[in-house]
Amino acid sequence: MTTIVRNLQLVRDRITTACFAANRNPATVRLLAVSKTFGADAVADAASDGQRAFGENYIAEGVEKILALRTQAGMPALEWHCIGPVQSNKTRVVAEHFDWVQSVDRLKIAQRLSEQRPPDLPPLQICLQVNVDGGANKSGLPPDEVLALAREVAQLPRLVLRGFMSIPEPAIDFIAACAVHARAKAIFDEINASGVLPTRMDTLSMGMTGDLEAAIHAGSTMVRVGTAIFGDR
């Protein structure tokens, strides 16, 4: 058993334990393995243990891995999430290679992704990035701007609005972490309940290596874990 496979099993155990503590079904929380700065071999190692969804912050690095693994003999189909900032000059390559984009916070970027998504590929799955705690060093929409962008993005062809992603500043303890994640969940629930979108959102991507338990307690449906799987960068 490799270190990555062992780490994956430990992370899955953490998710299961956190779900039971929150009276949730572990099947309601997906694991996104964040493979940024690690090579295709590390992704292949995780894939050998059944991990299928991978997140990349750096677009060029991610595309290199996507192309390398797509042609590797015996490699199962993988699901690739862009979780880093997307500039206008990178939308085409993102639209052509990734399955999800979790970091949309401007209508212009969403429009370009929609226009540039190849017609032979399934629609691009989209999460809006929400700056739920106003962190000065974090990208994302202020909470009071989320609804307006969600309504616009939900109307774009070649895109499917799945939900929100958030990366709050580190909290001082579990209770504080739960509270900040709960803010994102409240926005998510409020917009879903409003009925203004054509379909309900189903994805709340929040929680990483250090705070996945708090995020699951607050209602996360997808945790993005890198360090606890692949090691320190």
PDB file of C-alpha atoms in Angstrom:
ATOM      1  CA  MET A   1       0.000   0.000   0.000  1.00  0.00           C
ATOM      2  CA  THR A   2       1.441   3.360  -1.016  1.00  0.00           C
ATOM      3  CA  THR A   3       1.457   6.435   1.187  1.00  0.00           C
ATOM      4  CA  ILE A   4      -1.135   8.154  -1.015  1.00  0.00           C
ATOM      5  CA  VAL A   5      -3.485   5.161  -0.862  1.00  0.00           C
ATOM      6  CA  ARG A   6      -3.058   4.959   2.917  1.00  0.00           C
ATOM      7  CA  ASN A   7      -3.736   8.691   3.229  1.00  0.00           C
ATOM      8  CA  LEU A   8      -6.825   8.427   1.049  1.00  0.00           C
ATOM      9  CA  GLN A   9      -8.251   5.785   3.329  1.00  0.00           C
ATOM     10  CA  LEU A  10      -7.576   7.957   6.381  1.00  0.00           C
ATOM     11  CA  VAL A  11      -9.320  10.935   4.770  1.00  0.00           C
ATOM     12  CA  ARG A  12     -12.315   8.788   3.838  1.00  0.00           C
ATOM     13  CA  ASP A  13     -12.469   7.614   7.448  1.00  0.00           C
ATOM     14  CA  ARG A  14     -12.443  11.251   8.613  1.00  0.00           C
ATOM     15  CA  ILE A  15     -15.316  12.067   6.267  1.00  0.00           C
ATOM     16  CA  THR A  16     -17.331   9.078   7.466  1.00  0.00           C
ATOM     17  CA  THR A  17     -16.727   9.922  11.127  1.00  0.00           C
ATOM     18  CA  ALA A  18     -17.660  13.570  10.560  1.00  0.00           C
ATOM     19  CA  CYS A  19     -20.844  12.571   8.759  1.00  0.00           C
ATOM     20  CA  PHE A  20     -21.924  10.243  11.552  1.00  0.00           C
ATOM     21  CA  ALA A  21     -21.232  13.001  14.099  1.00  0.00           C
ATOM     22  CA  ALA A  22     -23.450  15.354  12.096  1.00  0.00           C
ATOM     23  CA  ASN A  23     -26.171  12.710  11.581  1.00  0.00           C
ATOM     24  CA  ARG A  24     -25.498  12.659   7.859  1.00  0.00           C
ATOM     25  CA  ASN A  25     -25.099   9.866   5.337  1.00  0.00           C
ATOM     26  CA  PRO A  26     -21.429   9.666   4.237  1.00  0.00           C
ATOM     27  CA  ALA A  27     -22.662   9.146   0.680  1.00  0.00           C
ATOM     28  CA  THR A  28     -23.823  12.790   0.657  1.00  0.00           C
ATOM     29  CA  VAL A  29     -20.242  14.125   0.807  1.00  0.00           C
ATOM     30  CA  ARG A  30     -17.877  13.792  -2.149  1.00  0.00           C
ATOM     31  CA  LEU A  31     -14.102  13.898  -1.867  1.00  0.00           C
ATOM     32  CA  LEU A  32     -12.189  16.087  -4.303  1.00  0.00           C
ATOM     33  CA  ALA A  33      -8.482  15.226  -4.227  1.00  0.00           C
ATOM     34  CA  VAL A  34      -6.512  18.449  -4.781  1.00  0.00           C
ATOM     35  CA  SER A  35      -3.475  17.405  -6.782  1.00  0.00           C
ATOM     36  CA  LYS A  36      -1.905  20.789  -7.529  1.00  0.00           C
ATOM     37  CA  THR A  37       1.940  20.720  -7.612  1.00  0.00           C
ATOM     38  CA  PHE A  38       1.935  16.902  -7.633  1.00  0.00           C
ATOM     39  CA  GLY A  39       2.598  15.003 -10.846  1.00  0.00           C
ATOM     40  CA  ALA A  40       0.519  12.661 -12.940  1.00  0.00           C
ATOM     41  CA  ASP A  41       2.025   9.682 -11.126  1.00  0.00           C
ATOM     42  CA  ALA A  42       0.522  10.856  -7.831  1.00  0.00           C
ATOM     43  CA  VAL A  43      -2.890  11.230  -9.464  1.00  0.00           C
ATOM     44  CA  ALA A  44      -2.570   7.757 -10.991  1.00  0.00           C
ATOM     45  CA  ASP A  45      -1.708   6.365  -7.562  1.00  0.00           C
ATOM     46  CA  ALA A  46      -4.874   7.881  -6.063  1.00  0.00           C
ATOM     47  CA  ALA A  47      -6.922   6.698  -9.039  1.00  0.00           C
ATOM     48  CA  SER A  48      -5.718   3.144  -8.439  1.00  0.00           C
ATOM     49  CA  ASP A  49      -7.578   3.258  -5.101  1.00  0.00           C
ATOM     50  CA  GLY A  50     -10.817   4.422  -6.671  1.00  0.00           C
ATOM     51  CA  GLN A  51     -10.459   8.205  -6.432  1.00  0.00           C
ATOM     52  CA  ARG A  52     -11.946   9.771  -9.560  1.00  0.00           C
ATOM     53  CA  ALA A  53     -12.374  13.515  -8.903  1.00  0.00           C
ATOM     54  CA  PHE A  54      -9.295  15.764  -8.852  1.00  0.00           C
ATOM     55  CA  GLY A  55      -8.892  19.499  -8.328  1.00  0.00           C
ATOM     56  CA  GLU A  56      -6.270  21.733  -9.908  1.00  0.00           C
ATOM     57  CA  ASN A  57      -5.495  25.360  -9.048  1.00  0.00           C
ATOM     58  CA  TYR A  58      -2.998  26.018 -11.829  1.00  0.00           C
ATOM     59  CA  ILE A  59      -4.525  25.699 -15.277  1.00  0.00           C
ATOM     60  CA  ALA A  60      -1.444  24.894 -17.359  1.00  0.00           C
ATOM     61  CA  GLU A  61      -0.266  22.292 -14.846  1.00  0.00           C
ATOM     62  CA  GLY A  62      -3.721  20.770 -14.690  1.00  0.00           C
ATOM     63  CA  VAL A  63      -4.097  20.495 -18.457  1.00  0.00           C
ATOM     64  CA  GLU A  64      -0.697  18.827 -18.704  1.00  0.00           C
ATOM     65  CA  LYS A  65      -1.841  16.136 -16.260  1.00  0.00           C
ATOM     66  CA  ILE A  66      -5.231  15.761 -17.925  1.00  0.00           C
ATOM     67  CA  LEU A  67      -3.611  15.100 -21.298  1.00  0.00           C
ATOM     68  CA  ALA A  68      -0.954  12.771 -19.887  1.00  0.00           C
ATOM     69  CA  LEU A  69      -3.445  10.614 -17.993  1.00  0.00           C
ATOM     70  CA  ARG A  70      -6.067  10.569 -20.724  1.00  0.00           C
ATOM     71  CA  THR A  71      -3.728   8.551 -22.925  1.00  0.00           C
ATOM     72  CA  GLN A  72      -2.298   6.340 -20.187  1.00  0.00           C
ATOM     73  CA  ALA A  73      -3.165   2.687 -20.699  1.00  0.00           C
ATOM     74  CA  GLY A  74      -5.650   1.323 -18.191  1.00  0.00           C
ATOM     75  CA  MET A  75      -6.465   4.722 -16.675  1.00  0.00           C
ATOM     76  CA  PRO A  76     -10.166   5.101 -15.825  1.00  0.00           C
ATOM     77  CA  ALA A  77     -12.059   8.245 -16.792  1.00  0.00           C
ATOM     78  CA  LEU A  78     -11.272  11.005 -14.303  1.00  0.00           C
ATOM     79  CA  GLU A  79     -13.263  14.099 -13.384  1.00  0.00           C
ATOM     80  CA  TRP A  80     -11.263  17.335 -13.371  1.00  0.00           C
ATOM     81  CA  HIS A  81     -12.200  20.434 -11.392  1.00  0.00           C
ATOM     82  CA  CYS A  82     -10.606  23.837 -11.905  1.00  0.00           C
ATOM     83  CA  ILE A  83     -10.552  25.379  -8.435  1.00  0.00           C
ATOM     84  CA  GLY A  84      -8.171  28.278  -9.018  1.00  0.00           C
ATOM     85  CA  PRO A  85      -8.682  31.754 -10.478  1.00  0.00           C
ATOM     86  CA  VAL A  86      -9.611  31.876 -14.175  1.00  0.00           C
ATOM     87  CA  GLN A  87      -8.517  34.885 -16.206  1.00  0.00           C
ATOM     88  CA  SER A  88     -10.150  35.834 -19.496  1.00  0.00           C
ATOM     89  CA  ASN A  89      -7.187  34.603 -21.548  1.00  0.00           C
ATOM     90  CA  LYS A  90      -7.478  31.138 -19.959  1.00  0.00           C
ATOM     91  CA  THR A  91     -11.188  30.478 -20.383  1.00  0.00           C
ATOM     92  CA  ARG A  92     -10.843  28.593 -23.665  1.00  0.00           C
ATOM     93  CA  VAL A  93      -8.342  26.059 -22.382  1.00  0.00           C
ATOM     94  CA  VAL A  94     -10.415  25.578 -19.224  1.00  0.00           C
ATOM     95  CA  ALA A  95     -13.608  25.112 -21.246  1.00  0.00           C
ATOM     96  CA  GLU A  96     -11.895  22.588 -23.495  1.00  0.00           C
ATOM     97  CA  HIS A  97     -10.311  20.382 -20.818  1.00  0.00           C
ATOM     98  CA  PHE A  98     -12.012  20.606 -17.422  1.00  0.00           C
ATOM     99  CA  ASP A  99     -15.318  19.078 -16.318  1.00  0.00           C
ATOM    100  CA  TRP A 100     -16.053  21.543 -13.504  1.00  0.00           C
ATOM    101  CA  VAL A 101     -15.069  25.126 -12.700  1.00  0.00           C
ATOM    102  CA  GLN A 102     -15.582  25.984  -9.024  1.00  0.00           C
ATOM    103  CA  SER A 103     -14.086  29.469  -9.022  1.00  0.00           C
ATOM    104  CA  VAL A 104     -16.455  31.584 -11.125  1.00  0.00           C
ATOM    105  CA  ASP A 105     -17.039  35.019  -9.620  1.00  0.00           C
ATOM    106  CA  ARG A 106     -17.644  37.212 -12.691  1.00  0.00           C
ATOM    107  CA  LEU A 107     -20.300  37.073 -15.391  1.00  0.00           C
ATOM    108  CA  LYS A 108     -17.722  37.766 -18.105  1.00  0.00           C
ATOM    109  CA  ILE A 109     -15.808  34.590 -17.194  1.00  0.00           C
ATOM    110  CA  ALA A 110     -18.994  32.524 -17.150  1.00  0.00           C
ATOM    111  CA  GLN A 111     -20.049  33.886 -20.537  1.00  0.00           C
ATOM    112  CA  ARG A 112     -16.685  33.067 -22.091  1.00  0.00           C
ATOM    113  CA  LEU A 113     -16.723  29.556 -20.624  1.00  0.00           C
ATOM    114  CA  SER A 114     -20.188  29.021 -22.084  1.00  0.00           C
ATOM    115  CA  GLU A 115     -19.213  30.341 -25.523  1.00  0.00           C
ATOM    116  CA  GLN A 116     -15.978  28.338 -25.634  1.00  0.00           C
ATOM    117  CA  ARG A 117     -17.247  24.994 -24.325  1.00  0.00           C
ATOM    118  CA  PRO A 118     -16.872  22.540 -27.254  1.00  0.00           C
ATOM    119  CA  PRO A 119     -20.258  21.281 -28.502  1.00  0.00           C
ATOM    120  CA  ASP A 120     -19.109  17.650 -28.413  1.00  0.00           C
ATOM    121  CA  LEU A 121     -18.495  17.807 -24.649  1.00  0.00           C
ATOM    122  CA  PRO A 122     -21.129  17.708 -21.888  1.00  0.00           C
ATOM    123  CA  PRO A 123     -22.045  21.072 -20.336  1.00  0.00           C
ATOM    124  CA  LEU A 124     -19.442  22.532 -17.994  1.00  0.00           C
ATOM    125  CA  GLN A 125     -20.431  22.171 -14.332  1.00  0.00           C
ATOM    126  CA  ILE A 126     -20.133  25.481 -12.470  1.00  0.00           C
ATOM    127  CA  CYS A 127     -19.826  26.616  -8.857  1.00  0.00           C
ATOM    128  CA  LEU A 128     -19.775  30.278  -7.900  1.00  0.00           C
ATOM    129  CA  GLN A 129     -16.988  31.198  -5.507  1.00  0.00           C
ATOM    130  CA  VAL A 130     -18.373  33.084  -2.511  1.00  0.00           C
ATOM    131  CA  ASN A 131     -16.150  35.152  -0.216  1.00  0.00           C
ATOM    132  CA  VAL A 132     -18.346  34.378   2.743  1.00  0.00           C
ATOM    133  CA  ASP A 133     -16.244  36.034   5.460  1.00  0.00           C
ATOM    134  CA  GLY A 134     -14.858  38.960   3.477  1.00  0.00           C
ATOM    135  CA  GLY A 135     -11.265  37.712   3.576  1.00  0.00           C
ATOM    136  CA  ALA A 136      -9.068  40.363   1.971  1.00  0.00           C
ATOM    137  CA  ASN A 137      -6.794  37.812   0.306  1.00  0.00           C
ATOM    138  CA  LYS A 138      -9.560  35.597  -1.063  1.00  0.00           C
ATOM    139  CA  SER A 139     -11.311  35.713  -4.414  1.00  0.00           C
ATOM    140  CA  GLY A 140     -15.049  35.364  -4.640  1.00  0.00           C
ATOM    141  CA  LEU A 141     -18.330  37.223  -4.622  1.00  0.00           C
ATOM    142  CA  PRO A 142     -19.590  39.181  -1.631  1.00  0.00           C
ATOM    143  CA  PRO A 143     -22.682  37.398  -0.277  1.00  0.00           C
ATOM    144  CA  ASP A 144     -25.033  40.176  -1.404  1.00  0.00           C
ATOM    145  CA  GLU A 145     -23.976  39.713  -5.051  1.00  0.00           C
ATOM    146  CA  VAL A 146     -24.401  35.954  -5.247  1.00  0.00           C
ATOM    147  CA  LEU A 147     -28.071  35.793  -6.223  1.00  0.00           C
ATOM    148  CA  ALA A 148     -27.721  38.170  -9.167  1.00  0.00           C
ATOM    149  CA  LEU A 149     -24.804  36.240 -10.668  1.00  0.00           C
ATOM    150  CA  ALA A 150     -26.454  32.885  -9.983  1.00  0.00           C
ATOM    151  CA  ARG A 151     -29.506  33.961 -11.986  1.00  0.00           C
ATOM    152  CA  GLU A 152     -27.340  35.081 -14.914  1.00  0.00           C
ATOM    153  CA  VAL A 153     -25.130  31.977 -14.943  1.00  0.00           C
ATOM    154  CA  ALA A 154     -28.104  29.625 -14.686  1.00  0.00           C
ATOM    155  CA  GLN A 155     -29.360  30.973 -18.028  1.00  0.00           C
ATOM    156  CA  LEU A 156     -26.151  30.418 -19.992  1.00  0.00           C
ATOM    157  CA  PRO A 157     -26.057  27.550 -22.491  1.00  0.00           C
ATOM    158  CA  ARG A 158     -23.282  24.942 -22.190  1.00  0.00           C
ATOM    159  CA  LEU A 159     -23.095  25.555 -18.428  1.00  0.00           C
ATOM    160  CA  VAL A 160     -24.875  23.939 -15.481  1.00  0.00           C
ATOM    161  CA  LEU A 161     -24.913  25.881 -12.205  1.00  0.00           C
ATOM    162  CA  ARG A 162     -24.306  23.292  -9.491  1.00  0.00           C
ATOM    163  CA  GLY A 163     -23.759  25.478  -6.427  1.00  0.00           C
ATOM    164  CA  PHE A 164     -21.137  27.389  -4.454  1.00  0.00           C
ATOM    165  CA  MET A 165     -17.521  27.062  -3.393  1.00  0.00           C
ATOM    166  CA  SER A 166     -15.972  28.927  -0.462  1.00  0.00           C
ATOM    167  CA  ILE A 167     -12.501  29.236   1.081  1.00  0.00           C
ATOM    168  CA  PRO A 168     -12.861  31.161   4.338  1.00  0.00           C
ATOM    169  CA  GLU A 169      -9.930  32.358   6.396  1.00  0.00           C
ATOM    170  CA  PRO A 170      -8.705  29.809   8.972  1.00  0.00           C
ATOM    171  CA  ALA A 171     -10.901  29.820  12.068  1.00  0.00           C
ATOM    172  CA  ILE A 172      -9.621  29.736  15.632  1.00  0.00           C
ATOM    173  CA  ASP A 173     -11.542  26.597  16.587  1.00  0.00           C
ATOM    174  CA  PHE A 174     -14.193  24.093  15.499  1.00  0.00           C
ATOM    175  CA  ILE A 175     -17.130  26.237  16.633  1.00  0.00           C
ATOM    176  CA  ALA A 176     -15.870  29.282  14.770  1.00  0.00           C
ATOM    177  CA  ALA A 177     -15.205  27.194  11.647  1.00  0.00           C
ATOM    178  CA  CYS A 178     -18.732  25.760  11.792  1.00  0.00           C
ATOM    179  CA  ALA A 179     -20.156  29.258  12.090  1.00  0.00           C
ATOM    180  CA  VAL A 180     -18.414  30.638   9.014  1.00  0.00           C
ATOM    181  CA  HIS A 181     -19.292  27.586   6.912  1.00  0.00           C
ATOM    182  CA  ALA A 182     -22.878  27.884   8.118  1.00  0.00           C
ATOM    183  CA  ARG A 183     -23.036  31.336   6.509  1.00  0.00           C
ATOM    184  CA  ALA A 184     -22.335  29.826   3.095  1.00  0.00           C
ATOM    185  CA  LYS A 185     -24.911  27.109   3.736  1.00  0.00           C
ATOM    186  CA  ALA A 186     -27.499  29.737   4.668  1.00  0.00           C
ATOM    187  CA  ILE A 187     -26.963  31.612   1.382  1.00  0.00           C
ATOM    188  CA  PHE A 188     -27.152  28.330  -0.522  1.00  0.00           C
ATOM    189  CA  ASP A 189     -30.396  27.294   1.185  1.00  0.00           C
ATOM    190  CA  GLU A 190     -31.976  30.735   0.831  1.00  0.00           C
ATOM    191  CA  ILE A 191     -31.390  30.879  -2.929  1.00  0.00           C
ATOM    192  CA  ASN A 192     -32.558  27.297  -3.431  1.00  0.00           C
ATOM    193  CA  ALA A 193     -35.710  28.000  -1.428  1.00  0.00           C
ATOM    194  CA  SER A 194     -36.455  31.193  -3.357  1.00  0.00           C
ATOM    195  CA  GLY A 195     -37.294  29.280  -6.522  1.00  0.00           C
ATOM    196  CA  VAL A 196     -35.678  31.924  -8.747  1.00  0.00           C
ATOM    197  CA  LEU A 197     -33.319  29.437 -10.422  1.00  0.00           C
ATOM    198  CA  PRO A 198     -34.551  27.027 -13.102  1.00  0.00           C
ATOM    199  CA  THR A 199     -33.220  24.047 -11.122  1.00  0.00           C
ATOM    200  CA  ARG A 200     -32.095  23.574  -7.529  1.00  0.00           C
ATOM    201  CA  MET A 201     -28.377  23.654  -6.809  1.00  0.00           C
ATOM    202  CA  ASP A 202     -26.921  20.490  -5.287  1.00  0.00           C
ATOM    203  CA  THR A 203     -23.272  21.240  -4.528  1.00  0.00           C
ATOM    204  CA  LEU A 204     -21.747  23.136  -1.622  1.00  0.00           C
ATOM    205  CA  SER A 205     -17.969  22.817  -1.948  1.00  0.00           C
ATOM    206  CA  MET A 206     -16.347  23.815   1.326  1.00  0.00           C
ATOM    207  CA  GLY A 207     -13.856  22.326   3.732  1.00  0.00           C
ATOM    208  CA  MET A 208     -10.227  21.344   3.274  1.00  0.00           C
ATOM    209  CA  THR A 209      -7.632  19.309   5.176  1.00  0.00           C
ATOM    210  CA  GLY A 210      -7.802  21.440   8.307  1.00  0.00           C
ATOM    211  CA  ASP A 211     -11.518  22.069   8.570  1.00  0.00           C
ATOM    212  CA  LEU A 212     -13.374  19.323   6.718  1.00  0.00           C
ATOM    213  CA  GLU A 213     -15.145  18.163   9.888  1.00  0.00           C
ATOM    214  CA  ALA A 214     -16.553  21.636  10.535  1.00  0.00           C
ATOM    215  CA  ALA A 215     -17.583  22.014   6.898  1.00  0.00           C
ATOM    216  CA  ILE A 216     -19.416  18.687   6.926  1.00  0.00           C
ATOM    217  CA  HIS A 217     -21.128  19.653  10.176  1.00  0.00           C
ATOM    218  CA  ALA A 218     -22.338  22.841   8.463  1.00  0.00           C
ATOM    219  CA  GLY A 219     -23.637  21.004   5.387  1.00  0.00           C
ATOM    220  CA  SER A 220     -20.816  20.697   2.848  1.00  0.00           C
ATOM    221  CA  THR A 221     -21.449  18.230   0.028  1.00  0.00           C
ATOM    222  CA  MET A 222     -17.879  18.268  -1.301  1.00  0.00           C
ATOM    223  CA  VAL A 223     -14.582  18.628   0.571  1.00  0.00           C
ATOM    224  CA  ARG A 224     -11.389  19.606  -1.232  1.00  0.00           C
ATOM    225  CA  VAL A 225      -8.428  17.802   0.314  1.00  0.00           C
ATOM    226  CA  GLY A 226      -4.831  18.031  -0.843  1.00  0.00           C
ATOM    227  CA  THR A 227      -2.239  17.976   1.935  1.00  0.00           C
ATOM    228  CA  ALA A 228      -3.818  15.104   3.885  1.00  0.00           C
ATOM    229  CA  ILE A 229      -3.715  12.956   0.726  1.00  0.00           C
ATOM    230  CA  PHE A 230      -0.604  13.959  -1.189  1.00  0.00           C
ATOM    231  CA  GLY A 231       1.528  15.512   1.557  1.00  0.00           C
ATOM    232  CA  ASP A 232       3.006  18.954   2.166  1.00  0.00           C
ATOM    233  CA  ARG A 233       3.751  21.126  -0.841  1.00  0.00           C
TER     234      ARG A 233
END
